[in-house]
Structures are given as structure tokens and as C-alpha cells.
Amino acid sequence: MKIDVFLTAEEVKQKEISNSNVIVIDVLRATSVMVTAIAHGVSKIYPYESIEEVREASLTSSCCILCGERKGLKIEGFDYGNSPLEYQTEKIKNREMFMTTTNGTRALSNIKGKNNKIWIASFLNISTVLSFLEKEEKDCIIVCAGTENHFSLDDALCAGMIIEKLSNYEKTDIALALEQIAKTSINVKESLKNTKHYRYLKSIGLEKDLEFCCHLNTYPLLLEYKRETNSIFAVTK
Ligand code: MLT
């Protein structure tokens, strides 16, 4: 069994993945939002690459909320932005969430190949994802969404913290590199505070989101993404 890592949403597009567990990470903030929204009662999340797709697809739902960001900010006419804190509300209970973000939902759309199971990870549900992977007997590909096609340390650190604990997988060099990064990190927030996307989100006033996304294990949830239905939902294992 092997574990490998793709470092950006763009890299995923170039490659075919098959017979694997695929773990998608966009810590700041798409996958943190997904976990938080489902923890607070959203029934399903439908991720899309473009704003137009969200608008069109949401017409089929009578209980939809339109969610997402461009440049970190809420999209005009949408109900919610991409701040996990916005989703800590009763108002989203049993609603269907139609979502588009710059990197996270694009990474999901870019996954190609057969016989894969796709899962959503963030610091908020990292131990649940880890316990699941420890019991699996399939190859694993971790997809870091990255930021606008560049390597992003926030996703890489989360990936490294997963890889570090998985002793039963053969690790590629990139997996070993991220494991080393995780080993040198004492505190998530401290490790990320000087990174580009962290500083950008801070500069637009989103410091509380950053604090929140850096917490470990706030929600013990396993979320699966099914390509056939383009939907994300909670799974009990
Ligand atoms: C993304 O998917 O690009 C991020 O979630 C962007 C953001 O932090 O809002």
C-alpha cells in the first residue's frame, strides 16, 4: 500500500487516479467550511468550479443555500461566504449547500479516474480521517488544493500530520517530505502565520477564521464526496 501527495488543484488535473482513497485538503478554508457546515446540520454539499454552475444547479433544490468565495470574499447574491464561523448556526439545518471556491471545490472537480473513494479532510476532523485510513487496505492519494496553483503550507502541514501517523503505508518522497514538515511543527497556527494565504486572509479581516481552522479535532466527522452525485455528506464508520 502506497501513500502519495499531489500539491495543487492543477496537479490533480494532469493525473489519473485509480483504486485509491483520495483525501482532499483545503484547510484555508474550503474543507474546514465543509466539515463545519455538515456538523451544523447541512444535509449535503454540492461543490462546483464556477459561480454559474452553482446558480444553475441550485435551481433544482427547494432548500438550497448558495455559498462560496472569490478572493476570500462572499460572492454577490450568495447566501454565505467561505467563513466557517458563518456556518455555526441553526439556520443551515437540513439545507442543501451549493458551493464554489477558488481552490477547494476546483480540486474536487479535477479528480479523474476509476474506483476511487474520495474524502474531505481539514484540521477540524483530522483524527477521524486518520483512524479511517489506518484501517484501510488501499493506496492513498492526498490532494492538497494549494492556492491558485501554488504549493500551500497549510494544506501540506495537514497532509504531513496525517502521513506522520500512518506507519502501514509505503511513502513516496513527497509524502516523506511532508511528514518531515509535520515533525518540525509544534503548533499549527505558529507554523502557518507567515504563509501567503494566511497573511492574505488576515489582511481582509478574517483572523477569527484562521484561529478556528487551525484547531484540531473540533468535529469528529468523516465526509465522503461521491462523484456520481457530485455530493458531499457525512458517513458513519
Ligand atoms: C479556496 O477554496 O480557495 C479557499 O477556501 C479560499 C478561501 O480561503 O476563501
Coordinates of N, CA and C and ligand atoms in Angstrom, one line a residue:
M1 N 0.8 -1.2 0.0 CA 0.0 0.0 0.0 C 0.9 1.3 0.0
K2 N 0.5 2.2 -0.9 CA 1.4 3.4 -1.0 C 0.6 4.6 -0.6
I3 N 1.3 5.6 -0.2 CA 0.7 6.9 0.0 C 1.5 8.0 -0.7
D4 N 0.8 8.8 -1.5 CA 1.4 9.8 -2.3 C 0.6 11.1 -2.1
V5 N 1.2 12.2 -2.6 CA 0.6 13.5 -2.4 C 0.6 14.3 -3.7
F6 N -0.5 15.0 -4.1 CA -0.5 16.0 -5.1 C -0.6 17.4 -4.4
L7 N 0.2 18.3 -4.9 CA 0.4 19.5 -4.1 C -0.6 20.7 -4.5
T8 N -1.2 20.6 -5.7 CA -2.1 21.7 -6.1 C -3.3 21.1 -6.8
A9 N -4.4 21.9 -6.9 CA -5.6 21.5 -7.7 C -5.2 21.3 -9.1
E10 N -4.2 22.0 -9.6 CA -3.8 21.9 -11.0 C -3.1 20.5 -11.3
E11 N -2.3 20.2 -10.3 CA -1.5 18.9 -10.5 C -2.5 17.7 -10.6
V12 N -3.6 17.8 -9.9 CA -4.6 16.7 -9.9 C -5.2 16.5 -11.3
K13 N -5.3 17.7 -12.0 CA -5.9 17.7 -13.3 C -5.1 16.9 -14.3
Q14 N -3.7 16.9 -14.1 CA -2.8 16.3 -15.0 C -2.8 14.8 -14.9
K15 N -3.3 14.3 -13.7 CA -3.1 12.8 -13.4 C -4.3 12.0 -13.3
E16 N -4.2 10.8 -13.5 CA -5.3 9.8 -13.4 C -5.1 9.1 -12.1
I17 N -6.1 8.9 -11.3 CA -6.0 8.2 -10.0 C -7.0 7.0 -10.1
S18 N -6.5 5.8 -9.7 CA -7.5 4.7 -9.6 C -7.3 3.8 -8.4
N19 N -8.4 3.2 -8.0 CA -8.4 2.2 -6.9 C -7.8 2.8 -5.6
S20 N -8.0 4.0 -5.3 CA -7.4 4.7 -4.2 C -8.4 5.4 -3.3
N21 N -8.0 5.6 -2.0 CA -8.7 6.5 -1.2 C -8.0 7.9 -1.5
V22 N -8.8 8.8 -1.9 CA -8.3 10.2 -2.2 C -8.8 11.1 -1.1
I23 N -7.8 11.8 -0.5 CA -8.1 12.7 0.6 C -7.9 14.1 0.2
V24 N -9.0 14.9 0.2 CA -8.8 16.3 -0.4 C -8.7 17.3 0.8
I25 N -7.7 18.1 0.8 CA -7.5 19.1 1.9 C -7.4 20.5 1.3
D26 N -8.2 21.4 1.9 CA -8.1 22.8 1.7 C -8.4 23.5 3.0
V27 N -7.4 23.4 3.9 CA -7.5 23.9 5.3 C -8.0 25.4 5.3
L28 N -7.5 26.2 4.5 CA -7.9 27.6 4.5 C -8.6 27.9 3.2
R29 N -9.9 27.8 3.1 CA -10.8 27.4 4.2 C -11.9 26.4 3.7
A30 N -11.8 26.0 2.4 CA -13.0 25.2 1.9 C -13.3 23.9 2.6
T31 N -12.3 23.1 2.9 CA -12.7 21.8 3.6 C -13.0 22.1 5.0
S32 N -12.5 23.1 5.6 CA -12.9 23.5 7.0 C -14.3 23.9 7.0
V33 N -14.7 24.7 6.0 CA -16.1 25.1 5.9 C -17.1 23.9 5.7
M34 N -16.6 22.9 4.8 CA -17.5 21.8 4.6 C -17.7 21.0 5.8
V35 N -16.7 20.7 6.6 CA -16.8 20.0 7.9 C -17.7 20.7 8.8
T36 N -17.5 22.0 9.0 CA -18.3 22.8 9.9 C -19.8 22.8 9.5
A37 N -20.0 23.0 8.2 CA -21.4 23.1 7.7 C -22.2 21.8 8.0
I38 N -21.5 20.7 7.7 CA -22.2 19.4 7.9 C -22.4 19.2 9.4
A39 N -21.4 19.6 10.2 CA -21.5 19.4 11.7 C -22.7 20.2 12.2
H40 N -23.1 21.3 11.5 CA -24.2 22.1 12.0 C -25.5 21.9 11.2
G41 N -25.5 20.7 10.5 CA -26.8 20.3 10.0 C -27.1 20.4 8.6
V42 N -26.1 20.9 7.8 CA -26.3 20.9 6.3 C -26.5 19.4 5.9
S43 N -27.4 19.1 5.0 CA -27.6 17.7 4.7 C -26.6 17.2 3.6
K44 N -26.4 18.1 2.6 CA -25.5 17.7 1.6 C -24.8 19.0 1.0
I45 N -23.6 18.8 0.5 CA -22.9 19.9 -0.1 C -22.6 19.5 -1.6
Y46 N -23.0 20.4 -2.5 CA -22.7 20.1 -3.9 C -21.6 21.1 -4.4
P47 N -20.4 20.7 -4.6 CA -19.3 21.6 -4.9 C -19.2 21.8 -6.5
Y48 N -18.9 23.0 -6.8 CA -18.8 23.4 -8.3 C -17.6 24.3 -8.5
E49 N -17.1 24.2 -9.7 CA -16.0 25.1 -10.1 C -16.4 26.5 -10.3
S50 N -17.5 26.7 -10.9 CA -17.9 28.1 -11.3 C -19.1 28.6 -10.6
I51 N -19.2 29.9 -10.5 CA -20.4 30.6 -9.9 C -21.7 30.3 -10.7
E52 N -21.5 30.3 -12.1 CA -22.7 30.0 -12.9 C -23.2 28.6 -12.7
E53 N -22.3 27.6 -12.5 CA -22.8 26.2 -12.2 C -23.6 26.2 -10.9
V54 N -23.1 26.9 -9.9 CA -23.8 26.9 -8.6 C -25.2 27.5 -8.8
R55 N -25.3 28.6 -9.5 CA -26.6 29.3 -9.7 C -27.6 28.3 -10.5
E56 N -27.0 27.7 -11.5 CA -27.9 26.8 -12.3 C -28.3 25.5 -11.6
A57 N -27.3 24.9 -10.9 CA -27.7 23.6 -10.2 C -28.6 23.9 -9.0
S58 N -28.5 25.0 -8.4 CA -29.3 25.2 -7.2 C -30.8 25.4 -7.5
L59 N -31.1 25.6 -8.8 CA -32.5 25.8 -9.2 C -33.3 24.5 -9.0
T60 N -32.6 23.4 -8.9 CA -33.3 22.1 -8.7 C -33.6 21.8 -7.2
S61 N -33.2 22.7 -6.3 CA -33.4 22.4 -4.9 C -34.3 23.4 -4.3
S62 N -35.2 22.9 -3.4 CA -36.1 23.8 -2.7 C -35.6 24.3 -1.4
C63 N -34.4 23.7 -1.0 CA -33.9 24.1 0.3 C -32.4 24.4 0.2
C64 N -32.1 25.2 -0.9 CA -30.7 25.4 -1.1 C -30.1 26.7 -0.4
I65 N -28.8 26.6 -0.1 CA -28.1 27.9 0.2 C -26.9 28.0 -0.8
L66 N -26.7 29.2 -1.3 CA -25.6 29.4 -2.2 C -24.4 29.9 -1.4
C67 N -23.3 29.2 -1.6 CA -22.1 29.5 -0.7 C -20.8 29.6 -1.5
G68 N -19.9 30.4 -1.0 CA -18.6 30.4 -1.5 C -17.9 31.7 -1.6
E69 N -16.7 31.7 -2.2 CA -15.9 33.0 -2.3 C -15.2 33.1 -3.6
R70 N -14.9 34.4 -3.8 CA -13.8 34.7 -4.8 C -13.0 35.8 -4.1
K71 N -11.7 35.6 -4.2 CA -10.7 36.4 -3.5 C -11.0 36.5 -1.9
G72 N -11.5 35.3 -1.4 CA -11.8 35.2 0.0 C -13.1 35.9 0.4
L73 N -13.8 36.6 -0.5 CA -15.0 37.3 -0.1 C -16.3 36.7 -0.6
K74 N -17.4 36.9 0.1 CA -18.7 36.3 -0.3 C -19.0 36.8 -1.7
I75 N -19.6 35.9 -2.5 CA -19.9 36.2 -3.9 C -21.3 37.0 -3.9
E76 N -21.4 38.0 -4.7 CA -22.6 38.8 -4.8 C -23.8 38.0 -5.1
G77 N -24.8 38.2 -4.2 CA -26.1 37.4 -4.4 C -26.1 36.1 -3.7
F78 N -25.0 35.6 -3.2 CA -24.9 34.3 -2.5 C -25.4 34.5 -1.0
D79 N -25.8 33.4 -0.4 CA -26.3 33.5 1.0 C -25.1 33.5 2.0
Y80 N -24.1 32.7 1.8 CA -23.0 32.6 2.7 C -21.7 32.7 2.0
G81 N -20.6 33.2 2.7 CA -19.3 33.2 2.1 C -18.5 32.0 2.4
N82 N -17.2 32.1 2.7 CA -16.4 30.9 2.9 C -15.8 31.0 4.3
S83 N -16.5 31.6 5.3 CA -16.1 31.6 6.6 C -16.7 30.5 7.4
P84 N -15.9 29.6 8.0 CA -16.5 28.5 8.8 C -17.4 29.0 9.9
L85 N -17.1 30.2 10.5 CA -17.9 30.7 11.6 C -19.3 31.1 11.2
E86 N -19.5 31.4 10.0 CA -20.9 31.7 9.5 C -21.8 30.5 9.5
Y87 N -21.2 29.3 9.5 CA -22.0 28.1 9.4 C -22.3 27.5 10.7
Q88 N -21.9 28.2 11.8 CA -22.2 27.7 13.1 C -23.6 28.3 13.5
T89 N -24.6 27.9 12.8 CA -25.9 28.4 13.0 C -27.0 27.4 12.7
E90 N -28.1 27.5 13.5 CA -29.3 26.6 13.2 C -29.9 26.8 11.9
K91 N -29.7 28.0 11.3 CA -30.4 28.3 10.1 C -30.0 27.4 8.9
I92 N -28.9 26.7 9.0 CA -28.5 25.9 7.9 C -28.9 24.5 8.0
K93 N -29.6 24.2 9.1 CA -30.0 22.8 9.3 C -30.9 22.2 8.2
N94 N -30.6 21.0 7.7 CA -31.4 20.4 6.7 C -31.3 21.1 5.3
R95 N -30.5 22.1 5.2 CA -30.4 22.8 3.9 C -29.4 22.1 3.0
E96 N -29.5 22.3 1.7 CA -28.5 21.8 0.7 C -27.6 22.9 0.3
M97 N -26.3 22.7 0.4 CA -25.4 23.8 0.2 C -24.8 23.6 -1.2
F98 N -24.9 24.6 -2.0 CA -24.3 24.7 -3.4 C -23.1 25.6 -3.3
M99 N -21.9 25.1 -3.5 CA -20.7 25.8 -3.1 C -19.6 25.9 -4.2
T100 N -19.0 27.1 -4.3 CA -17.8 27.2 -5.2 C -16.8 28.0 -4.5
T101 N -15.5 27.6 -4.6 CA -14.4 28.3 -4.0 C -13.3 28.3 -5.0
T102 N -12.3 29.1 -4.8 CA -11.2 29.3 -5.8 C -10.4 28.0 -6.0
N103 N -10.1 27.3 -4.9 CA -9.2 26.2 -5.0 C -9.8 24.9 -4.5
G104 N -10.5 24.9 -3.4 CA -11.0 23.6 -2.8 C -12.0 22.9 -3.7
T105 N -13.1 23.6 -4.2 CA -14.1 22.9 -5.0 C -13.5 22.6 -6.4
R106 N -12.5 23.3 -6.8 CA -11.8 23.1 -8.1 C -11.0 21.8 -8.0
A107 N -10.3 21.6 -6.8 CA -9.5 20.4 -6.6 C -10.5 19.2 -6.7
L108 N -11.7 19.2 -6.1 CA -12.6 18.1 -6.2 C -13.0 17.9 -7.7
S109 N -13.3 18.9 -8.4 CA -13.8 18.8 -9.8 C -12.7 18.2 -10.6
N110 N -11.4 18.4 -10.3 CA -10.3 18.0 -11.1 C -9.9 16.5 -10.9
I111 N -10.5 15.8 -10.0 CA -10.1 14.4 -9.7 C -10.7 13.5 -10.8
K112 N -9.7 12.8 -11.5 CA -10.2 11.9 -12.6 C -9.8 10.5 -12.2
G113 N -10.4 9.5 -12.8 CA -10.0 8.1 -12.7 C -11.1 7.2 -12.1
K114 N -10.8 5.9 -11.9 CA -11.9 5.0 -11.6 C -11.6 4.3 -10.2
N115 N -12.7 3.8 -9.7 CA -12.7 3.1 -8.4 C -12.1 3.8 -7.2
N116 N -12.3 5.1 -7.2 CA -11.7 5.8 -6.1 C -12.8 6.1 -5.0
K117 N -12.4 6.3 -3.8 CA -13.3 6.8 -2.8 C -12.7 8.1 -2.3
I118 N -13.5 9.2 -2.3 CA -12.9 10.5 -2.1 C -13.5 11.0 -0.7
W119 N -12.5 11.6 0.1 CA -12.8 12.0 1.4 C -12.4 13.4 1.6
I120 N -13.0 14.1 2.6 CA -12.7 15.5 2.9 C -11.9 15.6 4.2
A121 N -10.8 16.3 4.2 CA -10.0 16.5 5.5 C -9.7 17.9 5.7
S122 N -9.5 18.2 7.0 CA -9.1 19.5 7.5 C -8.5 19.3 8.9
F123 N -7.9 20.3 9.5 CA -7.5 20.1 10.9 C -8.7 19.7 11.8
L124 N -9.9 20.3 11.4 CA -11.1 20.1 12.3 C -11.5 18.7 12.4
N125 N -11.2 17.8 11.4 CA -11.6 16.4 11.5 C -10.4 15.4 11.3
I126 N -9.2 15.9 11.5 CA -8.0 15.1 11.1 C -8.0 13.8 11.8
S127 N -8.3 13.6 13.1 CA -8.2 12.3 13.7 C -9.2 11.3 13.2
T128 N -10.3 11.8 12.8 CA -11.3 10.9 12.2 C -10.9 10.3 10.9
V129 N -10.3 11.2 10.1 CA -9.8 10.8 8.8 C -8.6 9.8 9.0
L130 N -7.8 10.1 10.0 CA -6.6 9.2 10.3 C -7.1 7.8 10.7
S131 N -8.0 7.8 11.7 CA -8.5 6.5 12.2 C -9.1 5.7 11.0
F132 N -9.7 6.3 10.1 CA -10.3 5.6 8.9 C -9.2 5.1 8.1
L133 N -8.2 5.9 7.8 CA -7.1 5.4 6.9 C -6.3 4.3 7.5
E134 N -6.1 4.3 8.8 CA -5.3 3.3 9.5 C -5.9 1.9 9.3
K135 N -7.2 1.9 9.1 CA -7.9 0.5 8.9 C -8.0 0.1 7.4
E136 N -7.7 1.0 6.5 CA -7.9 0.7 5.1 C -6.7 -0.1 4.5
E137 N -7.1 -0.7 3.4 CA -6.0 -1.5 2.7 C -5.9 -1.2 1.2
K138 N -6.0 0.1 1.0 CA -6.0 0.6 -0.4 C -4.8 1.6 -0.5
D139 N -4.4 1.9 -1.7 CA -3.4 3.1 -1.8 C -4.2 4.4 -1.5
C140 N -3.4 5.3 -1.1 CA -4.0 6.6 -0.7 C -3.3 7.8 -1.4
I141 N -4.1 8.7 -2.0 CA -3.5 9.9 -2.6 C -4.1 11.1 -1.8
I142 N -3.2 11.9 -1.3 CA -3.7 13.1 -0.6 C -3.6 14.3 -1.6
V143 N -4.7 14.9 -1.8 CA -4.7 16.1 -2.7 C -4.8 17.3 -1.9
C144 N -3.7 18.1 -2.0 CA -3.7 19.4 -1.3 C -4.2 20.4 -2.4
A145 N -5.2 21.2 -2.0 CA -5.8 22.1 -3.0 C -4.7 23.2 -3.4
G146 N -3.9 23.6 -2.5 CA -3.0 24.7 -2.8 C -3.7 26.0 -2.9
T147 N -2.9 27.0 -3.3 CA -3.5 28.3 -3.5 C -3.2 28.8 -4.9
E148 N -4.2 28.9 -5.7 CA -4.0 29.4 -7.1 C -2.9 28.7 -7.8
N149 N -2.9 27.4 -7.7 CA -2.0 26.5 -8.4 C -0.5 26.6 -7.8
H150 N -0.4 27.1 -6.6 CA 0.9 27.0 -6.0 C 0.8 26.2 -4.7
F151 N 1.9 25.7 -4.3 CA 2.1 24.9 -3.1 C 1.6 25.8 -1.9
S152 N 0.9 25.2 -1.0 CA 0.4 26.0 0.2 C 0.7 25.2 1.5
L153 N 1.4 25.8 2.4 CA 1.9 25.1 3.5 C 0.8 24.6 4.5
D154 N -0.3 25.4 4.5 CA -1.4 24.9 5.4 C -1.9 23.5 5.0
D155 N -2.2 23.3 3.7 CA -2.6 22.0 3.3 C -1.5 20.9 3.5
A156 N -0.3 21.3 3.2 CA 0.8 20.4 3.2 C 1.1 20.0 4.7
L157 N 0.9 20.9 5.6 CA 1.1 20.5 7.0 C 0.0 19.5 7.5
C158 N -1.2 19.8 7.1 CA -2.3 18.9 7.4 C -2.0 17.5 6.8
A159 N -1.6 17.5 5.6 CA -1.3 16.2 4.9 C -0.1 15.5 5.7
G160 N 0.9 16.3 6.0 CA 2.0 15.7 6.8 C 1.6 15.1 8.1
M161 N 0.7 15.8 8.8 CA 0.3 15.3 10.1 C -0.5 14.0 10.0
I162 N -1.1 13.8 8.8 CA -1.8 12.5 8.5 C -0.8 11.4 8.2
I163 N 0.1 11.8 7.3 CA 1.2 10.8 6.9 C 2.0 10.3 8.0
E164 N 2.4 11.3 8.9 CA 3.3 11.0 10.0 C 2.7 9.9 10.9
K165 N 1.4 9.7 11.0 CA 0.8 8.7 11.8 C 0.6 7.4 11.1
L166 N 0.7 7.4 9.8 CA 0.4 6.2 9.1 C 1.7 5.3 8.8
S167 N 1.9 4.3 9.7 CA 3.1 3.5 9.6 C 2.9 2.4 8.6
N168 N 1.7 2.0 8.3 CA 1.5 0.9 7.4 C 1.5 1.2 5.9
Y169 N 1.9 2.4 5.5 CA 1.9 2.7 4.1 C 3.4 2.9 3.6
E170 N 3.6 2.5 2.4 CA 4.9 2.9 1.8 C 4.8 4.4 1.3
K171 N 5.7 5.2 1.7 CA 5.6 6.6 1.4 C 6.5 7.1 0.3
T172 N 5.9 7.9 -0.6 CA 6.7 8.5 -1.7 C 7.6 9.6 -1.1
D173 N 8.6 10.1 -1.9 CA 9.5 11.1 -1.4 C 8.7 12.3 -0.9
I174 N 7.7 12.7 -1.7 CA 6.9 13.9 -1.3 C 6.2 13.7 0.0
A175 N 5.7 12.4 0.1 CA 5.0 12.1 1.4 C 6.0 12.2 2.6
L176 N 7.2 11.7 2.3 CA 8.2 11.8 3.4 C 8.6 13.2 3.7
A177 N 8.6 14.0 2.7 CA 9.0 15.4 2.9 C 7.9 16.1 3.7
L178 N 6.6 15.9 3.5 CA 5.6 16.5 4.2 C 5.5 15.9 5.7
E179 N 5.9 14.7 5.8 CA 6.0 14.1 7.1 C 7.1 14.8 8.0
Q180 N 8.2 15.2 7.3 CA 9.2 15.9 8.0 C 8.8 17.3 8.4
I181 N 8.0 17.9 7.5 CA 7.4 19.3 7.9 C 6.6 19.2 9.1
A182 N 5.7 18.1 9.2 CA 4.8 17.9 10.3 C 5.6 17.7 11.6
K183 N 6.7 17.0 11.5 CA 7.5 16.6 12.7 C 8.1 17.9 13.3
T184 N 8.4 18.9 12.4 CA 9.0 20.1 13.0 C 8.0 21.1 13.5
S185 N 6.7 20.8 13.3 CA 5.7 21.8 13.7 C 5.2 21.5 15.1
I186 N 5.3 22.5 16.0 CA 4.9 22.3 17.4 C 3.4 22.8 17.5
N187 N 3.1 23.8 16.8 CA 1.8 24.4 16.9 C 1.3 24.9 15.5
V188 N 0.1 24.5 15.1 CA -0.4 24.7 13.8 C -0.4 26.2 13.4
K189 N -1.0 27.0 14.3 CA -1.1 28.4 14.0 C 0.3 29.1 13.8
E190 N 1.2 28.7 14.7 CA 2.6 29.3 14.7 C 3.2 28.9 13.4
S191 N 3.0 27.7 12.9 CA 3.7 27.2 11.7 C 3.1 27.9 10.5
L192 N 1.9 28.4 10.5 CA 1.2 28.9 9.3 C 1.1 30.4 9.3
K193 N 1.4 31.1 10.4 CA 1.1 32.5 10.5 C 1.8 33.4 9.5
N194 N 3.0 32.9 8.9 CA 3.7 33.7 7.9 C 3.4 33.3 6.5
T195 N 2.5 32.3 6.3 CA 2.3 31.9 5.0 C 1.4 32.8 4.2
K196 N 1.5 32.7 2.8 CA 0.9 33.7 2.0 C -0.6 33.8 2.1
H197 N -1.3 32.7 2.1 CA -2.8 32.7 2.1 C -3.3 33.1 3.5
Y198 N -2.6 32.7 4.5 CA -2.9 33.1 5.9 C -2.8 34.6 6.0
R199 N -1.7 35.2 5.5 CA -1.5 36.6 5.7 C -2.6 37.4 4.9
Y200 N -2.9 36.8 3.7 CA -3.9 37.4 2.9 C -5.3 37.5 3.6
L201 N -5.7 36.3 4.2 CA -7.0 36.2 4.8 C -7.0 37.2 6.1
K202 N -5.8 37.2 6.7 CA -5.7 38.2 7.9 C -5.9 39.6 7.4
S203 N -5.3 39.9 6.3 CA -5.3 41.3 5.8 C -6.7 41.7 5.4
I204 N -7.6 40.8 5.1 CA -9.0 41.2 4.8 C -9.9 40.9 6.0
G205 N -9.3 40.8 7.2 CA -10.1 40.9 8.4 C -10.6 39.5 8.9
L206 N -10.0 38.4 8.4 CA -10.5 37.1 8.8 C -9.7 36.3 9.8
E207 N -9.1 37.0 10.7 CA -8.3 36.4 11.7 C -9.0 35.3 12.5
K208 N -10.3 35.6 12.8 CA -11.0 34.6 13.7 C -11.2 33.3 12.9
D209 N -11.4 33.4 11.6 CA -11.5 32.2 10.8 C -10.2 31.4 10.9
L210 N -9.1 32.1 10.8 CA -7.7 31.4 10.8 C -7.5 30.7 12.1
E211 N -7.9 31.3 13.2 CA -7.8 30.7 14.6 C -8.6 29.4 14.5
F212 N -9.8 29.5 14.0 CA -10.8 28.4 14.0 C -10.2 27.2 13.2
C213 N -9.8 27.5 12.0 CA -9.3 26.5 11.0 C -8.1 25.8 11.5
C214 N -7.3 26.4 12.5 CA -6.1 25.8 13.0 C -6.4 24.8 14.1
H215 N -7.6 24.8 14.7 CA -7.9 23.9 15.8 C -8.0 22.4 15.3
L216 N -7.5 21.6 16.2 CA -7.5 20.1 15.8 C -8.8 19.5 16.4
N217 N -9.4 18.7 15.6 CA -10.5 17.7 16.0 C -11.7 18.4 16.7
T218 N -12.1 19.5 16.1 CA -13.4 20.1 16.6 C -14.6 19.3 16.3
Y219 N -14.6 18.6 15.2 CA -15.7 17.8 14.7 C -15.2 16.4 14.3
P220 N -15.7 15.4 15.0 CA -15.2 14.0 14.7 C -16.1 13.5 13.5
L221 N -15.9 14.0 12.4 CA -16.8 13.6 11.2 C -15.9 13.1 10.1
L222 N -16.5 12.1 9.4 CA -15.9 11.6 8.2 C -16.8 12.0 7.0
L223 N -16.3 12.8 6.1 CA -17.1 13.3 5.0 C -16.7 12.6 3.7
E224 N -17.6 12.1 2.9 CA -17.3 11.5 1.6 C -17.8 12.4 0.5
Y225 N -17.1 12.4 -0.6 CA -17.5 13.1 -1.8 C -17.8 12.0 -2.8
K226 N -19.0 12.0 -3.3 CA -19.4 11.0 -4.4 C -19.4 11.7 -5.7
R227 N -18.6 11.3 -6.7 CA -18.6 11.9 -8.0 C -19.9 11.7 -8.7
E228 N -20.5 10.5 -8.6 CA -21.7 10.2 -9.4 C -22.8 11.2 -9.1
T229 N -22.9 11.6 -7.9 CA -24.0 12.5 -7.5 C -23.4 14.0 -7.2
N230 N -22.1 14.1 -7.4 CA -21.4 15.4 -7.1 C -21.8 15.9 -5.7
S231 N -21.8 15.0 -4.7 CA -22.3 15.5 -3.4 C -21.4 15.0 -2.2
I232 N -21.3 15.9 -1.2 CA -20.5 15.6 0.0 C -21.5 15.4 1.1
F233 N -21.2 14.3 1.9 CA -22.2 14.0 3.0 C -21.4 13.3 4.1
A234 N -22.0 13.2 5.3 CA -21.3 12.6 6.5 C -21.5 11.1 6.4
V235 N -20.5 10.3 6.7 CA -20.5 8.8 6.7 C -20.2 8.4 8.2
T236 N -21.0 7.4 8.6 CA -20.6 6.8 9.9 C -19.9 5.5 9.7
K237 N -18.8 5.3 10.3 CA -17.9 4.1 10.1 C -17.9 3.3 11.3
Ligands
MLT1 C1 -10.4 28.1 -1.6 O1 -11.0 27.1 -1.9 O2 -9.7 28.7 -2.5 C2 -10.3 28.7 -0.3 O3 -11.2 28.2 0.5 C3 -10.3 30.2 -0.4 C4 -10.6 30.9 0.9 O4 -9.9 30.9 1.9 O5 -11.7 31.6 1.0

